[in-house]
Amino acid sequence: MVKLDNVNKQPNLITKFLNKILGIFFIGISLSLLLIILSFNAEDPGWGLISSKTPSNLYNEYGAFISSFIVRELGVLTGVLVSLLFFNWSLKFLNKSSIKFWKLKILSAFPMIFLSLMGGAYIEKLLIN
């Protein structure tokens, strides 16, 4: 009978370190995206709007550009869902859980964005009426 070493079954130090770094990175992306969307101001210069006013967004010009793109083109609902998606991935990396079917999950993000675009447009239409 041959015994296998436990070396192959446990993740090594580099994998643990990379998981922590990726988890912290995705938390930063998620929180930054949420703050950028929440600090959106329609009068800020950004996507499709030129203004001499200084941006009031928390991330200045870059945040104003990103938030105006997300809110004007995609909708607030889509931006919040993408932020939650990044937050979910960060928790997976920090909890050391394996991400199964990661290619399918990345590809499923596109229909999620499309459906949230449609749902956001419907909610906006209801709010206007």
Coordinates of C-alpha atoms in Angstrom, one line a residue:
M1 CA 0.0 0.0 0.0
V2 CA 1.4 3.4 -1.0
K3 CA 0.6 6.5 1.0
L4 CA 0.3 9.8 -0.7
D5 CA 1.8 12.9 0.8
N6 CA -0.5 15.6 2.1
V7 CA 1.5 18.2 0.2
N8 CA -0.6 17.9 -2.9
K9 CA -3.9 18.0 -1.0
Q10 CA -3.2 21.3 0.9
P11 CA -2.8 24.6 -0.9
N12 CA 0.7 26.0 -0.7
L13 CA 1.7 29.3 0.7
I14 CA 1.7 31.1 -2.6
T15 CA -1.8 30.1 -3.4
K16 CA -3.1 31.2 -0.1
F17 CA -1.3 34.6 -0.5
L18 CA -2.7 35.1 -4.0
N19 CA -6.3 34.2 -2.8
K20 CA -6.0 36.8 -0.1
I21 CA -4.7 39.4 -2.5
L22 CA -7.4 38.7 -5.0
G23 CA -10.1 38.8 -2.3
I24 CA -8.9 42.2 -1.1
F25 CA -8.6 43.5 -4.6
F26 CA -12.2 42.4 -5.5
I27 CA -13.5 44.0 -2.2
G28 CA -11.8 47.2 -3.2
I29 CA -13.3 47.1 -6.7
S30 CA -16.7 46.3 -5.3
L31 CA -16.7 49.1 -2.7
S32 CA -15.2 51.6 -5.1
L33 CA -17.8 50.9 -7.7
L34 CA -20.6 51.2 -5.2
L35 CA -19.2 54.5 -3.9
I36 CA -18.8 55.8 -7.5
I37 CA -22.4 55.0 -8.3
L38 CA -23.8 56.4 -5.1
S39 CA -21.9 59.7 -5.5
F40 CA -23.2 60.2 -9.1
N41 CA -24.2 63.8 -9.9
A42 CA -26.0 64.5 -13.2
E43 CA -24.2 67.9 -13.5
D44 CA -20.7 66.4 -13.3
P45 CA -18.7 66.2 -16.5
G46 CA -18.5 62.7 -17.7
W47 CA -19.9 60.3 -20.3
G48 CA -21.7 62.4 -23.0
L49 CA -21.6 65.6 -20.9
I50 CA -19.0 68.4 -21.1
S51 CA -19.0 70.9 -18.2
S52 CA -16.6 73.3 -16.7
K53 CA -17.8 72.4 -13.3
T54 CA -15.5 70.5 -11.0
P55 CA -16.8 67.0 -10.4
S56 CA -18.4 66.3 -7.0
N57 CA -17.9 62.6 -7.3
L58 CA -15.8 60.9 -4.6
Y59 CA -13.3 59.8 -7.2
N60 CA -13.1 63.1 -9.1
E61 CA -13.0 63.0 -12.9
Y62 CA -12.5 59.3 -13.2
G63 CA -15.4 58.5 -10.9
A64 CA -17.6 61.0 -12.6
F65 CA -16.9 59.4 -16.0
I66 CA -17.4 55.9 -14.7
S67 CA -20.6 56.7 -12.8
S68 CA -22.1 58.7 -15.7
F69 CA -21.4 55.8 -18.0
I70 CA -22.9 53.2 -15.7
V71 CA -25.9 55.2 -14.7
R72 CA -26.7 56.7 -18.1
E73 CA -26.0 53.8 -20.3
L74 CA -26.5 50.7 -18.1
G75 CA -28.6 51.9 -15.2
V76 CA -28.2 51.9 -11.4
L77 CA -29.5 48.4 -11.0
T78 CA -26.8 47.0 -13.3
G79 CA -24.0 48.8 -11.5
V80 CA -25.2 47.6 -8.1
L81 CA -25.5 44.0 -9.4
V82 CA -22.0 44.1 -10.9
S83 CA -20.7 45.5 -7.6
L84 CA -22.4 42.6 -5.7
L85 CA -20.9 40.2 -8.2
F86 CA -17.4 41.4 -7.4
F87 CA -18.2 41.3 -3.7
N88 CA -19.3 37.7 -4.0
W89 CA -16.1 36.7 -5.7
S90 CA -14.0 38.5 -3.1
L91 CA -15.8 36.5 -0.3
K92 CA -15.1 33.3 -2.2
F93 CA -11.4 34.1 -2.5
L94 CA -11.1 35.1 1.2
N95 CA -13.0 32.0 2.5
K96 CA -10.8 29.7 0.5
S97 CA -13.7 28.1 -1.2
S98 CA -13.2 26.7 -4.6
I99 CA -14.9 28.5 -7.5
K100 CA -16.3 25.7 -9.6
F101 CA -17.4 26.3 -13.2
W102 CA -15.7 29.8 -13.2
K103 CA -15.8 30.1 -17.0
L104 CA -19.6 29.5 -16.9
K105 CA -20.0 32.0 -14.1
I106 CA -18.1 34.7 -16.0
L107 CA -20.2 34.0 -19.1
S108 CA -23.4 34.1 -17.1
A109 CA -22.5 37.7 -16.0
F110 CA -23.4 38.9 -19.5
P111 CA -27.0 37.7 -19.5
M112 CA -27.3 39.1 -15.9
I113 CA -26.2 42.5 -17.1
F114 CA -28.6 42.3 -20.1
L115 CA -31.6 41.3 -18.0
S116 CA -30.8 43.9 -15.4
L117 CA -30.7 46.5 -18.2
M118 CA -34.2 45.5 -19.2
G119 CA -35.5 45.3 -15.6
G120 CA -34.0 48.7 -14.8
A121 CA -35.6 50.3 -17.9
Y122 CA -39.0 48.8 -16.8
I123 CA -38.6 50.1 -13.2
E124 CA -37.6 53.5 -14.5
K125 CA -40.7 53.5 -16.8
L126 CA -42.9 52.6 -13.8
L127 CA -41.3 55.4 -11.7
I128 CA -41.9 58.0 -14.4
N129 CA -45.5 57.1 -14.8

